[in-house]
Amino acid sequence: MIALLVGVSAAMAVHALHQEWVSLPRTRAQYLADPDGVLMAAGVDGPSLSAARMVFANRLFDGGPSATFALANSLAAVLLIGVVAPIGIALTANGFTLKKASSIGLILIAAICAAALVATRSRSGLIAALVGLTWCALLVRRETRDRGQGQRLLVSGLLLLVLSPLLLAGLAFVGDAEWLAAAPASLQFRLQYWIATIQMLFDHPLFGAGPGGFQAMYLQYRSPQANETIADPHNFLFETMASGGWIAGGLLAAIFALLVRYRVCLLGAVTRDEEAPPANQDDARWLAYAVVIGAFLMLVMIWAIGIQIDVEAGIFAVPIGMVVAWFVLRQLPDRRQGRLLGVVAATLAAVLVHLLVSGGWTVP
């Protein structure tokens, strides 16, 4: 699962970078020459001076790449996996050194995904990446405390020291002054969404708006200052309660309490590294065959569809994603379960931080 998700993230990163450098500049030039033709090709009904055309133009010229997603912020949630997980795997390796090809490869994967993350112009995504990398550094600190391996603490500290300014500088470089200044206003909009959600919950405490019903019910509680009709509260906690009421919110809180109780979300993730019980070899073999056959058929389908949508990006993204997944898979067998679960916890923490302000759980 770790290798698969990092491979998908890398493929999305390649697709996003292709959009940033090739597709988006070309589409912007086409829009300036023939806006009606571009809107028609995109399937958008946007007459002149309409709100739909203004939203399309704003996202085209001010927004970042979105790969196969509708919004750049949705893409950022997936890119975080490719930024945090490879760094965590590299730092928790036995005898980590920058001279090893495996360490260089993992850092290169993270760098590609980080470049795409910067291109999305997602402020919350970059902050979430810093959270995930800090978590990875704490993992290494625990290893240092338990086993006296000071090299890992030094390397992780230096890596964070280098990556943090790079990410923040990338944020300042990609976003102009107006984009950076819009951050407080963007957070203010989120607060309006959340206040409306709380009002909705007081009127409908048991099940909220129900699954998929938020957008229709939100209009009754929308602030007069808000001019956007949103599909979710842009926060996975509020979206859970909006879809299932206080009951769902209580269940989610119970899940987090259990994770903390059993140390699943804490550093190291587990207290002991235990081997899984031996599986039936025949069952495991047939399961492997089924996975390979299903993966091959789905790959052919996805690649065919992707090439039809974006030929150039599809040609590059899918093979690179496959190579990355295979490479990461080769790095995992010598990692103990506790270390890997710690990396998963760090990655999950980064994604959830991003989803606290930039989307619910339904899109990712």
PDB file of C-alpha atoms in Angstrom, residues 89-265:
ATOM      1  CA  ILE A  89      11.361   5.790   4.697  1.00  0.00           C
ATOM      2  CA  ALA A  90      14.830   7.174   3.974  1.00  0.00           C
ATOM      3  CA  LEU A  91      15.313   8.541   7.485  1.00  0.00           C
ATOM      4  CA  THR A  92      14.190   5.334   9.200  1.00  0.00           C
ATOM      5  CA  ALA A  93      16.520   3.155   7.135  1.00  0.00           C
ATOM      6  CA  ASN A  94      19.306   1.157   8.736  1.00  0.00           C
ATOM      7  CA  GLY A  95      22.560   2.994   8.185  1.00  0.00           C
ATOM      8  CA  PHE A  96      21.069   5.924   6.300  1.00  0.00           C
ATOM      9  CA  THR A  97      23.595   7.780   4.188  1.00  0.00           C
ATOM     10  CA  LEU A  98      23.273  10.184   1.298  1.00  0.00           C
ATOM     11  CA  LYS A  99      25.840   8.113  -0.600  1.00  0.00           C
ATOM     12  CA  LYS A 100      23.412   5.226  -0.971  1.00  0.00           C
ATOM     13  CA  ALA A 101      21.509   5.029  -4.253  1.00  0.00           C
ATOM     14  CA  SER A 102      18.334   4.078  -2.374  1.00  0.00           C
ATOM     15  CA  SER A 103      18.482   7.221  -0.235  1.00  0.00           C
ATOM     16  CA  ILE A 104      19.169   9.427  -3.255  1.00  0.00           C
ATOM     17  CA  GLY A 105      16.267   7.831  -5.123  1.00  0.00           C
ATOM     18  CA  LEU A 106      13.832   8.377  -2.259  1.00  0.00           C
ATOM     19  CA  ILE A 107      14.882  12.006  -1.860  1.00  0.00           C
ATOM     20  CA  LEU A 108      14.542  12.539  -5.621  1.00  0.00           C
ATOM     21  CA  ILE A 109      10.974  11.169  -5.527  1.00  0.00           C
ATOM     22  CA  ALA A 110      10.125  13.516  -2.662  1.00  0.00           C
ATOM     23  CA  ALA A 111      11.717  16.449  -4.520  1.00  0.00           C
ATOM     24  CA  ILE A 112       9.588  15.837  -7.647  1.00  0.00           C
ATOM     25  CA  CYS A 113       6.412  15.648  -5.566  1.00  0.00           C
ATOM     26  CA  ALA A 114       7.477  18.742  -3.597  1.00  0.00           C
ATOM     27  CA  ALA A 115       7.990  20.683  -6.842  1.00  0.00           C
ATOM     28  CA  ALA A 116       4.470  19.759  -7.942  1.00  0.00           C
ATOM     29  CA  LEU A 117       3.132  20.680  -4.490  1.00  0.00           C
ATOM     30  CA  VAL A 118       4.714  24.124  -4.764  1.00  0.00           C
ATOM     31  CA  ALA A 119       3.213  24.485  -8.257  1.00  0.00           C
ATOM     32  CA  THR A 120      -0.305  23.903  -6.873  1.00  0.00           C
ATOM     33  CA  ARG A 121       0.094  27.120  -4.843  1.00  0.00           C
ATOM     34  CA  SER A 122      -1.560  25.406  -1.899  1.00  0.00           C
ATOM     35  CA  ARG A 123      -0.618  27.279   1.256  1.00  0.00           C
ATOM     36  CA  SER A 124      -2.109  24.631   3.535  1.00  0.00           C
ATOM     37  CA  GLY A 125      -0.362  21.914   1.534  1.00  0.00           C
ATOM     38  CA  LEU A 126       3.071  23.379   2.197  1.00  0.00           C
ATOM     39  CA  ILE A 127       2.325  23.857   5.890  1.00  0.00           C
ATOM     40  CA  ALA A 128       1.077  20.263   6.062  1.00  0.00           C
ATOM     41  CA  ALA A 129       4.287  19.060   4.402  1.00  0.00           C
ATOM     42  CA  LEU A 130       6.308  20.774   7.135  1.00  0.00           C
ATOM     43  CA  VAL A 131       4.144  19.035   9.753  1.00  0.00           C
ATOM     44  CA  GLY A 132       4.752  15.644   8.160  1.00  0.00           C
ATOM     45  CA  LEU A 133       8.504  16.181   7.840  1.00  0.00           C
ATOM     46  CA  THR A 134       8.683  17.341  11.450  1.00  0.00           C
ATOM     47  CA  TRP A 135       6.862  14.160  12.476  1.00  0.00           C
ATOM     48  CA  CYS A 136       9.472  12.137  10.558  1.00  0.00           C
ATOM     49  CA  ALA A 137      12.218  13.980  12.426  1.00  0.00           C
ATOM     50  CA  LEU A 138      10.554  13.037  15.725  1.00  0.00           C
ATOM     51  CA  LEU A 139      10.526   9.420  14.579  1.00  0.00           C
ATOM     52  CA  VAL A 140      14.267   9.612  14.072  1.00  0.00           C
ATOM     53  CA  ARG A 141      14.700  11.288  17.460  1.00  0.00           C
ATOM     54  CA  ARG A 142      12.911   8.365  19.071  1.00  0.00           C
ATOM     55  CA  GLU A 143      15.241   5.966  17.275  1.00  0.00           C
ATOM     56  CA  THR A 144      18.179   8.007  18.538  1.00  0.00           C
ATOM     57  CA  ARG A 145      16.932   7.943  22.106  1.00  0.00           C
ATOM     58  CA  ASP A 146      16.249   4.207  21.999  1.00  0.00           C
ATOM     59  CA  ARG A 147      19.332   3.057  20.103  1.00  0.00           C
ATOM     60  CA  GLY A 148      21.890   5.834  20.377  1.00  0.00           C
ATOM     61  CA  GLN A 149      22.161   6.425  16.637  1.00  0.00           C
ATOM     62  CA  GLY A 150      22.962  10.106  16.636  1.00  0.00           C
ATOM     63  CA  GLN A 151      23.612  10.255  12.910  1.00  0.00           C
ATOM     64  CA  ARG A 152      19.921   9.999  12.118  1.00  0.00           C
ATOM     65  CA  LEU A 153      18.988  12.893  14.368  1.00  0.00           C
ATOM     66  CA  LEU A 154      21.691  15.026  12.768  1.00  0.00           C
ATOM     67  CA  VAL A 155      20.645  14.131   9.230  1.00  0.00           C
ATOM     68  CA  SER A 156      16.938  14.682   9.905  1.00  0.00           C
ATOM     69  CA  GLY A 157      17.613  18.028  11.575  1.00  0.00           C
ATOM     70  CA  LEU A 158      19.742  19.211   8.657  1.00  0.00           C
ATOM     71  CA  LEU A 159      17.151  17.967   6.173  1.00  0.00           C
ATOM     72  CA  LEU A 160      14.363  19.855   7.924  1.00  0.00           C
ATOM     73  CA  LEU A 161      16.589  22.912   8.153  1.00  0.00           C
ATOM     74  CA  VAL A 162      17.124  22.822   4.391  1.00  0.00           C
ATOM     75  CA  LEU A 163      13.638  21.787   3.278  1.00  0.00           C
ATOM     76  CA  SER A 164      11.649  24.241   5.417  1.00  0.00           C
ATOM     77  CA  PRO A 165      13.127  27.420   3.916  1.00  0.00           C
ATOM     78  CA  LEU A 166      12.950  25.856   0.447  1.00  0.00           C
ATOM     79  CA  LEU A 167       9.254  25.151   0.831  1.00  0.00           C
ATOM     80  CA  LEU A 168       8.526  28.594   2.261  1.00  0.00           C
ATOM     81  CA  ALA A 169      10.682  30.270  -0.404  1.00  0.00           C
ATOM     82  CA  GLY A 170       8.873  28.272  -3.062  1.00  0.00           C
ATOM     83  CA  LEU A 171       5.576  29.492  -1.629  1.00  0.00           C
ATOM     84  CA  ALA A 172       6.736  33.103  -1.827  1.00  0.00           C
ATOM     85  CA  PHE A 173       8.252  32.635  -5.295  1.00  0.00           C
ATOM     86  CA  VAL A 174       5.237  30.951  -6.897  1.00  0.00           C
ATOM     87  CA  GLY A 175       2.617  33.144  -5.250  1.00  0.00           C
ATOM     88  CA  ASP A 176       2.633  36.832  -5.941  1.00  0.00           C
ATOM     89  CA  ALA A 177       1.973  39.453  -3.280  1.00  0.00           C
ATOM     90  CA  GLU A 178      -1.767  39.426  -3.930  1.00  0.00           C
ATOM     91  CA  TRP A 179      -1.926  35.641  -3.583  1.00  0.00           C
ATOM     92  CA  LEU A 180      -0.035  35.696  -0.289  1.00  0.00           C
ATOM     93  CA  ALA A 181      -2.144  38.566   1.019  1.00  0.00           C
ATOM     94  CA  ALA A 182      -5.293  36.565   0.246  1.00  0.00           C
ATOM     95  CA  ALA A 183      -4.478  33.944   2.888  1.00  0.00           C
ATOM     96  CA  PRO A 184      -6.345  35.704   5.767  1.00  0.00           C
ATOM     97  CA  ALA A 185      -9.396  36.260   3.558  1.00  0.00           C
ATOM     98  CA  SER A 186      -9.350  32.609   2.523  1.00  0.00           C
ATOM     99  CA  LEU A 187      -9.312  31.538   6.179  1.00  0.00           C
ATOM    100  CA  GLN A 188     -12.163  33.953   6.894  1.00  0.00           C
ATOM    101  CA  PHE A 189     -14.247  32.230   4.218  1.00  0.00           C
ATOM    102  CA  ARG A 190     -13.529  28.893   5.905  1.00  0.00           C
ATOM    103  CA  LEU A 191     -14.744  30.275   9.209  1.00  0.00           C
ATOM    104  CA  GLN A 192     -17.992  31.299   7.516  1.00  0.00           C
ATOM    105  CA  TYR A 193     -18.416  27.738   6.201  1.00  0.00           C
ATOM    106  CA  TRP A 194     -17.793  26.230   9.646  1.00  0.00           C
ATOM    107  CA  ILE A 195     -20.111  28.624  11.479  1.00  0.00           C
ATOM    108  CA  ALA A 196     -22.875  27.788   9.009  1.00  0.00           C
ATOM    109  CA  THR A 197     -22.189  24.077   9.568  1.00  0.00           C
ATOM    110  CA  ILE A 198     -22.500  24.444  13.345  1.00  0.00           C
ATOM    111  CA  GLN A 199     -25.811  26.282  12.929  1.00  0.00           C
ATOM    112  CA  MET A 200     -26.977  23.474  10.662  1.00  0.00           C
ATOM    113  CA  LEU A 201     -25.997  20.880  13.281  1.00  0.00           C
ATOM    114  CA  PHE A 202     -28.001  22.607  16.011  1.00  0.00           C
ATOM    115  CA  ASP A 203     -31.087  22.444  13.798  1.00  0.00           C
ATOM    116  CA  HIS A 204     -30.398  18.888  12.601  1.00  0.00           C
ATOM    117  CA  PRO A 205     -28.391  17.253  15.404  1.00  0.00           C
ATOM    118  CA  LEU A 206     -29.000  13.580  14.651  1.00  0.00           C
ATOM    119  CA  PHE A 207     -27.864  13.210  11.038  1.00  0.00           C
ATOM    120  CA  GLY A 208     -26.969  16.717   9.865  1.00  0.00           C
ATOM    121  CA  ALA A 209     -27.637  17.225   6.173  1.00  0.00           C
ATOM    122  CA  GLY A 210     -27.098  13.535   5.466  1.00  0.00           C
ATOM    123  CA  PRO A 211     -24.501  12.150   3.024  1.00  0.00           C
ATOM    124  CA  GLY A 212     -24.383  14.345  -0.071  1.00  0.00           C
ATOM    125  CA  GLY A 213     -26.980  16.806   1.223  1.00  0.00           C
ATOM    126  CA  PHE A 214     -24.712  19.575   2.484  1.00  0.00           C
ATOM    127  CA  GLN A 215     -24.702  21.758  -0.624  1.00  0.00           C
ATOM    128  CA  ALA A 216     -28.490  22.035  -0.810  1.00  0.00           C
ATOM    129  CA  MET A 217     -28.950  22.674   2.921  1.00  0.00           C
ATOM    130  CA  TYR A 218     -25.995  25.077   3.158  1.00  0.00           C
ATOM    131  CA  LEU A 219     -27.932  27.762   1.265  1.00  0.00           C
ATOM    132  CA  GLN A 220     -30.256  28.153   4.265  1.00  0.00           C
ATOM    133  CA  TYR A 221     -27.346  28.889   6.625  1.00  0.00           C
ATOM    134  CA  ARG A 222     -24.917  30.710   4.325  1.00  0.00           C
ATOM    135  CA  SER A 223     -23.576  34.002   5.641  1.00  0.00           C
ATOM    136  CA  PRO A 224     -24.832  37.097   3.790  1.00  0.00           C
ATOM    137  CA  GLN A 225     -21.193  38.002   3.106  1.00  0.00           C
ATOM    138  CA  ALA A 226     -20.522  34.617   1.440  1.00  0.00           C
ATOM    139  CA  ASN A 227     -21.115  34.506  -2.302  1.00  0.00           C
ATOM    140  CA  GLU A 228     -20.091  30.915  -3.064  1.00  0.00           C
ATOM    141  CA  THR A 229     -22.182  27.760  -2.986  1.00  0.00           C
ATOM    142  CA  ILE A 230     -19.848  25.062  -1.654  1.00  0.00           C
ATOM    143  CA  ALA A 231     -20.200  21.291  -1.822  1.00  0.00           C
ATOM    144  CA  ASP A 232     -18.542  20.612   1.563  1.00  0.00           C
ATOM    145  CA  PRO A 233     -17.341  22.633   4.590  1.00  0.00           C
ATOM    146  CA  HIS A 234     -13.672  22.410   3.492  1.00  0.00           C
ATOM    147  CA  ASN A 235     -12.793  20.545   6.691  1.00  0.00           C
ATOM    148  CA  PHE A 236     -12.958  16.786   7.197  1.00  0.00           C
ATOM    149  CA  LEU A 237     -14.151  17.107  10.809  1.00  0.00           C
ATOM    150  CA  PHE A 238     -17.011  19.441   9.925  1.00  0.00           C
ATOM    151  CA  GLU A 239     -17.833  17.406   6.832  1.00  0.00           C
ATOM    152  CA  THR A 240     -18.158  14.274   8.964  1.00  0.00           C
ATOM    153  CA  MET A 241     -20.625  16.005  11.259  1.00  0.00           C
ATOM    154  CA  ALA A 242     -22.456  17.684   8.371  1.00  0.00           C
ATOM    155  CA  SER A 243     -22.983  14.274   6.769  1.00  0.00           C
ATOM    156  CA  GLY A 244     -23.832  12.342   9.942  1.00  0.00           C
ATOM    157  CA  GLY A 245     -24.644  14.812  12.721  1.00  0.00           C
ATOM    158  CA  TRP A 246     -23.211  14.825  16.216  1.00  0.00           C
ATOM    159  CA  ILE A 247     -23.384  11.018  16.206  1.00  0.00           C
ATOM    160  CA  ALA A 248     -20.832  10.796  13.412  1.00  0.00           C
ATOM    161  CA  GLY A 249     -18.709  13.441  15.127  1.00  0.00           C
ATOM    162  CA  GLY A 250     -18.717  11.417  18.339  1.00  0.00           C
ATOM    163  CA  LEU A 251     -17.753   8.249  16.481  1.00  0.00           C
ATOM    164  CA  LEU A 252     -14.870  10.061  14.792  1.00  0.00           C
ATOM    165  CA  ALA A 253     -13.668  11.361  18.165  1.00  0.00           C
ATOM    166  CA  ALA A 254     -13.867   7.798  19.530  1.00  0.00           C
ATOM    167  CA  ILE A 255     -11.737   6.538  16.628  1.00  0.00           C
ATOM    168  CA  PHE A 256      -9.047   9.118  17.368  1.00  0.00           C
ATOM    169  CA  ALA A 257      -9.175   8.242  21.063  1.00  0.00           C
ATOM    170  CA  LEU A 258      -8.644   4.568  20.264  1.00  0.00           C
ATOM    171  CA  LEU A 259      -5.756   5.391  17.934  1.00  0.00           C
ATOM    172  CA  VAL A 260      -4.069   7.340  20.716  1.00  0.00           C
ATOM    173  CA  ARG A 261      -4.910   4.662  23.280  1.00  0.00           C
ATOM    174  CA  TYR A 262      -3.238   1.950  21.245  1.00  0.00           C
ATOM    175  CA  ARG A 263      -0.436   4.224  20.050  1.00  0.00           C
ATOM    176  CA  VAL A 264      -1.304   3.791  16.393  1.00  0.00           C
ATOM    177  CA  CYS A 265      -0.938   7.512  15.727  1.00  0.00           C
TER     178      CYS A 265
END
